[in-house]
Amino acid sequence: MKVTFQIWRQDGPTDKGRLKDYEVDGLTEDMSFLEALDHLNELLVLKNEKVIAYEYDCREGICGQCGIFINGRAHGPHANMTTCQLHMRSFNDGDTIVVEPWRAQAFPVVKDLIVDRSALDRIIEQGGYISAKTGTAPEANSIPIGKDVADKAMDAAACIGCGACVATCKNASAALFTSAKINHLNSLPQGKPEQHRRVLEMTKQMAYEGFGHCTFTGACEVECPEGISIVNIAELNARILKARLLG
Amino acid sequence: MLNAKVPEGKIEEKWRNYQAQSRLVNPANKKKLKVIVVGSGLAGAGAAATLAELGYDISCFCYQDSARRAHSVAAQGGVNAAKNYQHDGDSVWRMFYDTLKGGDFRSREANVYRLAELSAPLIDHFTQQGVPFAREYGGVLVNRSFGGVQVERTFYARGQTGQQLLLAAYSQLNKMIRARKVEMFTRHEMLDLVVIDGKAKGIIARDLQSGKIRRFAADAVVLATGGYSRVFRLSTLAIGCNGSALWKAHKRGAFFASPSFTQIHPTALPQSSEAQSKLTLMSESLRNDGRIWVPKTKGDTRKANDIPEEERDYYLERRYPSFGNLAPRDIASRAAKERIDAGYGIGRLKNAVYLDFKHAIERFGMETVNDRYGNLFTMYKKITGIDAYTEPMQISPAAHFSMGGLWVDYELMTTIPGLYAVGECNFSDHGANRLGANSLLQASVDGYFILPNTINNYLAQALKEEHETTEHPEFSKVEQEVKEHIDHILAVNGCKTVDHFHRELGKVMWQECAMSRNKSGLQKAIGQIKKIREDFWTEVNVTGHSNELNTELEKALRLADFIELGILMCTDALDREESCGAHFREEYQTEDGEAVRVDDKYAFVSAWEYSNGDFKLHKEPLDFEFIQPSVRSYK
Ligand SMILES: Cc1cc2nc3c(=O)[nH]c(=O)nc-3n(C[C@H](O)[C@H](O)[C@H](O)COP(=O)(O)OP(=O)(O)OC[C@H]3O[C@@H](n4cnc5c(N)ncnc54)[C@H](O)[C@@H]3O)c2cc1C
Ligand code: SF4
Ligand code: FES
């Protein structure tokens, strides 16, 4: 299989950056997309050129470190999938594939396809936790939690922090990410004592980091690898109102 | 000479006795003491957050862009705890026994007992931190069973238990970052350890974004860097997982225990091409309801669904009737290898076996199977394009977990005073084979409960000593060595890629130092790896510079250490002339292929000391006081 990658090359945060063409032969359909880039990088080394910088770690869709804009879509052509789960069988021989980094004001480019997503960590820092010290917990079964409540919390907790929701949103909003964490914690009895403060401080940080406002286009839930539903954002909006009244 | 510092008393009382006698540090003094924690997985994040809550001044490091990405995140199946919620006869004692037996009696009794003892409070802890564990309709917690045991003691959060536990640890870490008690250094890789007057006093790390080499001083250093099975290249680990921090500590004096004890997991996705970079795990929990088989006829080319029931060989059920598909991992992997080597393998490369849910779906219905394994089936489909509801999965053994690691005493301190190792990177609890769902437990318990109780004993002393700063000449010396090492790699300027050498190393390790080993193979492997090392240092090409983000350089530095570690692993496997757990020496087996352990000669932990490029063996004898080792049978 032979394809042409058009890849964003940018030497550092201050470099302007540009798309560069790489024709690559010898690929197979079984290869993952990242393995195809690995292959290209080996070819570049053999030509004594600098490798393309891109991110990954687990390569099984759970760590959230990979994230590339492929042919104009976050994580590539399929819905609800990470970049590392994408395989070359999703492309045709002879295709041209455009490969770019996440684009958002809050995610500055570090190098080539790597961006800085530490803004997401800082949102969590503002309340994405339950303040209970090690050693203070009551017996686990002493607070029953209905299966429906636990399941719903789990649905929201599944977010892998990849930032695809931000990258795909025309407003570069982090509402899906932030609402997922808030709904996970606020729906559990253990998360209730700090619920209002959590809502107010995490959403404040979200705005401070330069993420845009959510206008409910729904683009995020299409790309989210964990299928986090946009209903989470509606629920967050209700929580914001409540927190402003009671918090 | 090796002193494990196991406390006196009955096994049930050892930990309490230890805590009663250990020295404490006055709360007001804790903030004057600095601790470096390398790693932000369950062990590292748990330790960093808890030590910070106690008042210590913490710096925490990870190589990823966020602490939330540590490879603990990938664990699927669950975490064990002796809660006995299911009323099925579980207890701390039984869990202790299962773990010791599962490890084929090659671990230290006192540590294993403590692991079982601290398991129940860990579930309380994580529940309070907001982990959405699976629940019954009535609101109480659910359990399932995992390989190698006959009780249901595994807690889980869908198929994402590791992710949920790690996110809880990460959230607690963030709470302490916000409180300015932890300073987090993401995209920082530890490249060496600084030892001053025999004590661990800091690290040298590379800022992966700028390429800058930086010095960090502290009163104690905790390594929580996870497993090193990427030495095989193809494994279930993340691509960045490495053995470098351990290896550098080893070269500075920390003994390395049981380095060759590696768990090969029976249910990963098979390799499909040379270009493959990793093997994805399919959770062991699938074996609760899935049945493993191969065709009874060699080289059968029919599709799985076309092979009638009577022509299928459910070989685990056949060989191990009482545990069947739930036989422990080492046994299940070896049995798969036996069938594949004998020519019964399936799939395009004939390197896999079937894992079939047909009967489970018939018995429990689609909905229940979906509820239990839905996300694993989705993941399988994303990667292979195959629907496991209608066709059996194809699975194959893969390198998965390092039972070996830095030797630690009961306090989790290595042989270098002030250097601790927690989580997968120490050797302590799993012996020669780890039971499923015991490792999230061990990493968490080490970080949250044990280290915060033992480190005081050392720091109480450190308080009286001078705090070293990065101005100490030893820091500049080690920094210089790190820089020279990097320059050396960049200067080779050869004609082969780093990945080329990693593939070569992986092939040798997988062939000779994985599921079955023998004397001549291991001797040959050591020679081959030495040759790979020589070629690496004369033929590798690493493009780019040291003072920039350079992913190729990162890989090269990790591989250089893996190559040396590979030699030690083969040396260890060669030395141990017995079969135990995952370490199967072909010379030591019964007629029907079961392992033969040699207790009178090898009932010890092998702890290796580095000496000028060679390795010297020290033995920690394993005196079993409370449980008599028996032949480990799962028939
Ligand atoms: C696919 C998979 C599934 C698993 N499933 C289960 C399961 O169901 N149940 C179970 O009990 N166990 C399971 N395990 C095992 C278990 O997940 C691990 O043993 C455990 O999570 C290890 O935790 P840790 O904190 O020791 O290391 P990790 O979580 O691996 O963390 C290592 C940390 O060290 C950092 N680090 C590494 N090297 C350096 C360096 N040189 N410099 C700076 N930082 C560094 C990394 O950035 C990371 O933060 C599974 C393992 C795998 C691979
Ligand atoms: S909400 Fe979805 S898309 Fe956004 S960060 Fe989380 S997993 Fe990624
Ligand atoms: S590399 Fe971990 S999610 Fe893609």
Tab-separated table of C-alpha atoms in Angstrom, chain A residues 11 13 28 30-32 34-35 38-39 41-60 62-66 79-82 85-87 89 110-111 114-118 120-122 124-148 150-155 157-163 177 181 184-185 188 190-191 197 201 225-226, chain B residues 46 49-50 53 63-71 73-76 83 85 121 123-141 157-160 163-164 167 170-172 174-175 177-178 186-187 209 233 236-241 272-273 275-281 348 371 379 381-385 448-449 493-500 503 541-545 548-552 555:
chain	number	residue	atom	x	y	z
A	11	ASP	CA	10.102	23.120	14.730
A	13	PRO	CA	6.262	27.015	19.441
A	28	THR	CA	0.013	-2.838	4.847
A	30	ASP	CA	-2.884	-4.393	9.143
A	31	MET	CA	-0.641	-1.552	10.228
A	32	SER	CA	-2.045	0.969	12.598
A	34	LEU	CA	0.803	5.297	14.086
A	35	GLU	CA	2.803	2.302	12.878
A	38	ASP	CA	6.746	4.952	12.724
A	39	HIS	CA	7.672	3.414	9.406
A	41	ASN	CA	10.172	7.997	10.697
A	42	GLU	CA	12.524	5.059	10.195
A	43	LEU	CA	12.828	6.041	6.555
A	44	LEU	CA	13.624	9.616	7.585
A	45	VAL	CA	16.346	8.446	9.970
A	46	LEU	CA	17.905	6.406	7.194
A	47	LYS	CA	17.963	9.592	5.120
A	48	ASN	CA	19.556	11.412	8.059
A	49	GLU	CA	16.555	13.673	8.548
A	50	LYS	CA	14.849	14.689	11.769
A	51	VAL	CA	11.887	12.523	12.707
A	52	ILE	CA	8.312	13.767	12.888
A	53	ALA	CA	7.243	14.381	16.480
A	54	TYR	CA	3.873	12.921	17.509
A	55	GLU	CA	2.507	11.556	20.728
A	56	TYR	CA	1.267	8.220	22.001
A	57	ASP	CA	1.910	5.913	24.875
A	58	CYS	CA	-0.482	3.019	25.511
A	59	ARG	CA	-1.450	2.502	21.854
A	60	GLU	CA	-4.655	0.868	22.965
A	62	ILE	CA	-6.944	4.384	27.017
A	63	CYS	CA	-4.128	6.769	28.030
A	64	GLY	CA	-5.362	9.671	25.890
A	65	GLN	CA	-1.893	10.769	24.851
A	66	CYS	CA	-2.297	10.283	21.109
A	79	ALA	CA	-16.375	8.356	15.057
A	80	ASN	CA	-15.565	7.464	18.672
A	81	MET	CA	-12.042	6.194	18.132
A	82	THR	CA	-8.549	7.239	19.163
A	85	GLN	CA	-6.842	2.597	17.170
A	86	LEU	CA	-7.011	3.741	13.571
A	87	HIS	CA	-5.667	1.251	11.026
A	89	ARG	CA	-7.321	-0.484	6.255
A	110	VAL	CA	5.023	22.240	21.023
A	111	LYS	CA	6.511	20.628	17.955
A	114	ILE	CA	2.543	17.624	19.561
A	115	VAL	CA	0.497	20.165	21.496
A	116	ASP	CA	0.476	21.257	25.118
A	117	ARG	CA	-2.726	20.046	26.802
A	118	SER	CA	-1.719	20.909	30.356
A	120	LEU	CA	-6.856	20.163	31.007
A	121	ASP	CA	-4.774	19.154	34.027
A	122	ARG	CA	-5.226	22.616	35.502
A	124	ILE	CA	-8.890	19.094	37.190
A	125	GLU	CA	-6.596	20.799	39.709
A	126	GLN	CA	-9.390	23.223	40.539
A	127	GLY	CA	-11.725	20.613	41.961
A	128	GLY	CA	-11.718	17.384	39.977
A	129	TYR	CA	-11.220	15.446	43.210
A	130	ILE	CA	-12.866	14.537	46.473
A	131	SER	CA	-10.992	15.977	49.452
A	132	ALA	CA	-10.527	12.916	51.595
A	133	LYS	CA	-7.096	12.084	52.932
A	134	THR	CA	-5.651	8.606	52.742
A	135	GLY	CA	-6.782	6.707	55.806
A	136	THR	CA	-10.049	8.556	56.390
A	137	ALA	CA	-12.435	6.428	54.338
A	138	PRO	CA	-15.511	4.678	55.785
A	139	GLU	CA	-16.220	1.009	54.983
A	140	ALA	CA	-16.983	0.729	51.285
A	141	ASN	CA	-20.412	-0.887	51.580
A	142	SER	CA	-21.575	1.498	54.291
A	143	ILE	CA	-22.815	3.920	51.620
A	144	PRO	CA	-24.913	2.002	49.073
A	145	ILE	CA	-24.968	3.436	45.574
A	146	GLY	CA	-27.643	2.306	43.129
A	147	LYS	CA	-26.429	0.491	40.034
A	148	ASP	CA	-27.971	3.157	37.789
A	150	ALA	CA	-22.815	4.032	39.574
A	151	ASP	CA	-23.254	3.209	35.886
A	152	LYS	CA	-23.966	6.807	35.000
A	153	ALA	CA	-20.980	8.029	36.997
A	154	MET	CA	-18.860	5.461	35.177
A	155	ASP	CA	-20.105	6.657	31.775
A	157	ALA	CA	-15.682	8.961	34.346
A	158	ALA	CA	-14.538	7.105	31.225
A	159	CYS	CA	-13.070	10.299	29.671
A	160	ILE	CA	-9.434	9.729	28.682
A	161	GLY	CA	-8.471	13.412	28.558
A	162	CYS	CA	-7.383	13.354	24.927
A	163	GLY	CA	-8.761	16.761	24.005
A	177	PHE	CA	-14.276	17.276	29.181
A	181	LYS	CA	-15.503	15.078	35.386
A	184	HIS	CA	-18.814	11.826	37.526
A	185	LEU	CA	-18.018	13.226	40.961
A	188	LEU	CA	-21.849	10.146	43.660
A	190	GLN	CA	-19.009	10.976	48.136
A	191	GLY	CA	-18.780	13.941	45.781
A	197	ARG	CA	-17.551	24.664	44.692
A	201	GLU	CA	-14.071	26.643	40.246
A	225	PRO	CA	-13.446	8.066	21.760
A	226	GLU	CA	-15.331	7.215	24.934
B	46	GLY	CA	-0.511	7.373	45.626
B	49	ALA	CA	-0.268	12.516	47.326
B	50	THR	CA	-0.165	10.722	50.661
B	53	GLU	CA	-0.849	15.084	52.927
B	63	TYR	CA	7.693	11.154	31.189
B	64	GLN	CA	4.210	11.607	29.700
B	65	ASP	CA	2.523	14.980	29.117
B	66	SER	CA	0.209	14.382	32.059
B	67	ALA	CA	0.334	12.324	35.253
B	68	ARG	CA	-2.974	10.757	34.220
B	69	ARG	CA	-1.359	8.738	31.442
B	70	ALA	CA	0.827	6.402	33.540
B	71	HIS	CA	0.366	2.873	32.317
B	73	VAL	CA	-4.434	3.426	33.224
B	74	ALA	CA	-4.460	0.393	30.935
B	75	ALA	CA	-5.387	-2.229	33.501
B	76	GLN	CA	-8.765	-3.610	32.655
B	83	LYS	CA	-13.437	-8.374	51.910
B	85	TYR	CA	-18.420	-9.791	50.706
B	121	PRO	CA	-9.053	-0.791	53.406
B	123	ILE	CA	-11.334	-0.631	48.488
B	124	ASP	CA	-12.752	1.701	51.148
B	125	HIS	CA	-10.176	4.291	50.142
B	126	PHE	CA	-10.906	4.186	46.429
B	127	THR	CA	-14.659	4.163	46.951
B	128	GLN	CA	-14.331	7.335	48.988
B	129	GLN	CA	-12.185	8.882	46.234
B	130	GLY	CA	-15.076	8.413	43.810
B	131	VAL	CA	-14.157	5.243	41.924
B	132	PRO	CA	-17.402	4.029	40.312
B	133	PHE	CA	-16.935	0.336	41.093
B	134	ALA	CA	-19.543	-2.066	39.700
B	135	ARG	CA	-22.635	-2.330	41.912
B	136	GLU	CA	-25.559	-4.669	42.489
B	137	TYR	CA	-29.062	-3.262	42.028
B	138	GLY	CA	-29.303	-3.015	45.799
B	139	GLY	CA	-26.310	-0.671	45.850
B	140	VAL	CA	-23.581	-2.896	47.269
B	141	LEU	CA	-20.327	-3.729	45.522
B	157	ALA	CA	-15.096	-0.675	37.228
B	158	ARG	CA	-16.418	-1.987	33.931
B	159	GLY	CA	-13.361	-3.036	31.869
B	160	GLN	CA	-11.480	0.087	32.933
B	163	GLN	CA	-8.111	3.830	34.523
B	164	GLN	CA	-10.570	4.539	37.314
B	167	LEU	CA	-7.760	8.783	37.850
B	170	TYR	CA	-4.363	11.491	39.861
B	171	SER	CA	-7.186	13.529	41.335
B	172	GLN	CA	-5.734	13.247	44.817
B	174	ASN	CA	-3.953	17.267	41.787
B	175	LYS	CA	-5.500	18.238	45.082
B	177	ILE	CA	-0.578	20.161	43.546
B	178	ARG	CA	-3.192	22.824	44.076
B	186	THR	CA	5.597	16.177	33.481
B	187	ARG	CA	7.637	15.365	30.373
B	209	GLN	CA	10.382	19.351	25.853
B	233	ARG	CA	9.624	-4.857	22.454
B	236	THR	CA	1.151	-5.180	26.541
B	237	LEU	CA	3.013	-2.209	27.979
B	238	ALA	CA	2.939	1.350	26.757
B	239	ILE	CA	5.551	2.328	24.214
B	240	GLY	CA	7.340	4.635	26.642
B	241	CYS	CA	7.569	2.124	29.500
B	272	SER	CA	0.007	-9.656	12.736
B	273	SER	CA	3.101	-8.125	11.161
B	275	ALA	CA	5.825	-3.526	11.869
B	276	GLN	CA	3.667	-4.113	14.904
B	277	SER	CA	4.585	-1.931	17.859
B	278	LYS	CA	2.555	-3.425	20.670
B	279	LEU	CA	0.266	-6.262	21.639
B	280	THR	CA	-3.085	-5.270	23.057
B	281	LEU	CA	-4.271	-7.120	26.099
B	348	ARG	CA	-3.270	-16.161	9.501
B	371	ASP	CA	-22.827	-5.712	30.396
B	379	MET	CA	-12.108	-2.560	21.582
B	381	LYS	CA	-13.655	-4.838	16.977
B	382	LYS	CA	-11.864	-1.498	16.616
B	383	ILE	CA	-8.506	-3.213	16.372
B	384	THR	CA	-9.286	-6.347	14.418
B	385	GLY	CA	-12.488	-5.432	12.614
B	448	TYR	CA	-0.788	4.766	49.809
B	449	PHE	CA	-0.333	2.620	52.885
B	493	ASN	CA	25.966	8.343	13.223
B	494	GLY	CA	25.514	4.842	11.842
B	495	CYS	CA	23.096	3.458	9.308
B	496	LYS	CA	20.426	1.649	11.356
B	497	THR	CA	17.423	2.832	13.321
B	498	VAL	CA	16.801	2.443	17.027
B	499	ASP	CA	13.732	0.332	16.252
B	500	HIS	CA	15.848	-2.044	14.223
B	503	ARG	CA	13.320	-5.629	17.152
B	541	ASN	CA	21.655	6.540	13.831
B	542	VAL	CA	19.832	9.075	15.987
B	543	THR	CA	18.986	12.251	14.126
B	544	GLY	CA	18.273	15.652	15.684
B	545	HIS	CA	19.930	17.242	18.713
B	548	GLU	CA	15.281	19.916	21.679
B	549	LEU	CA	12.271	17.642	21.863
B	550	ASN	CA	13.676	14.508	20.243
B	551	THR	CA	11.582	11.350	20.400
B	552	GLU	CA	14.230	9.327	18.609
B	555	LYS	CA	13.906	5.796	22.414
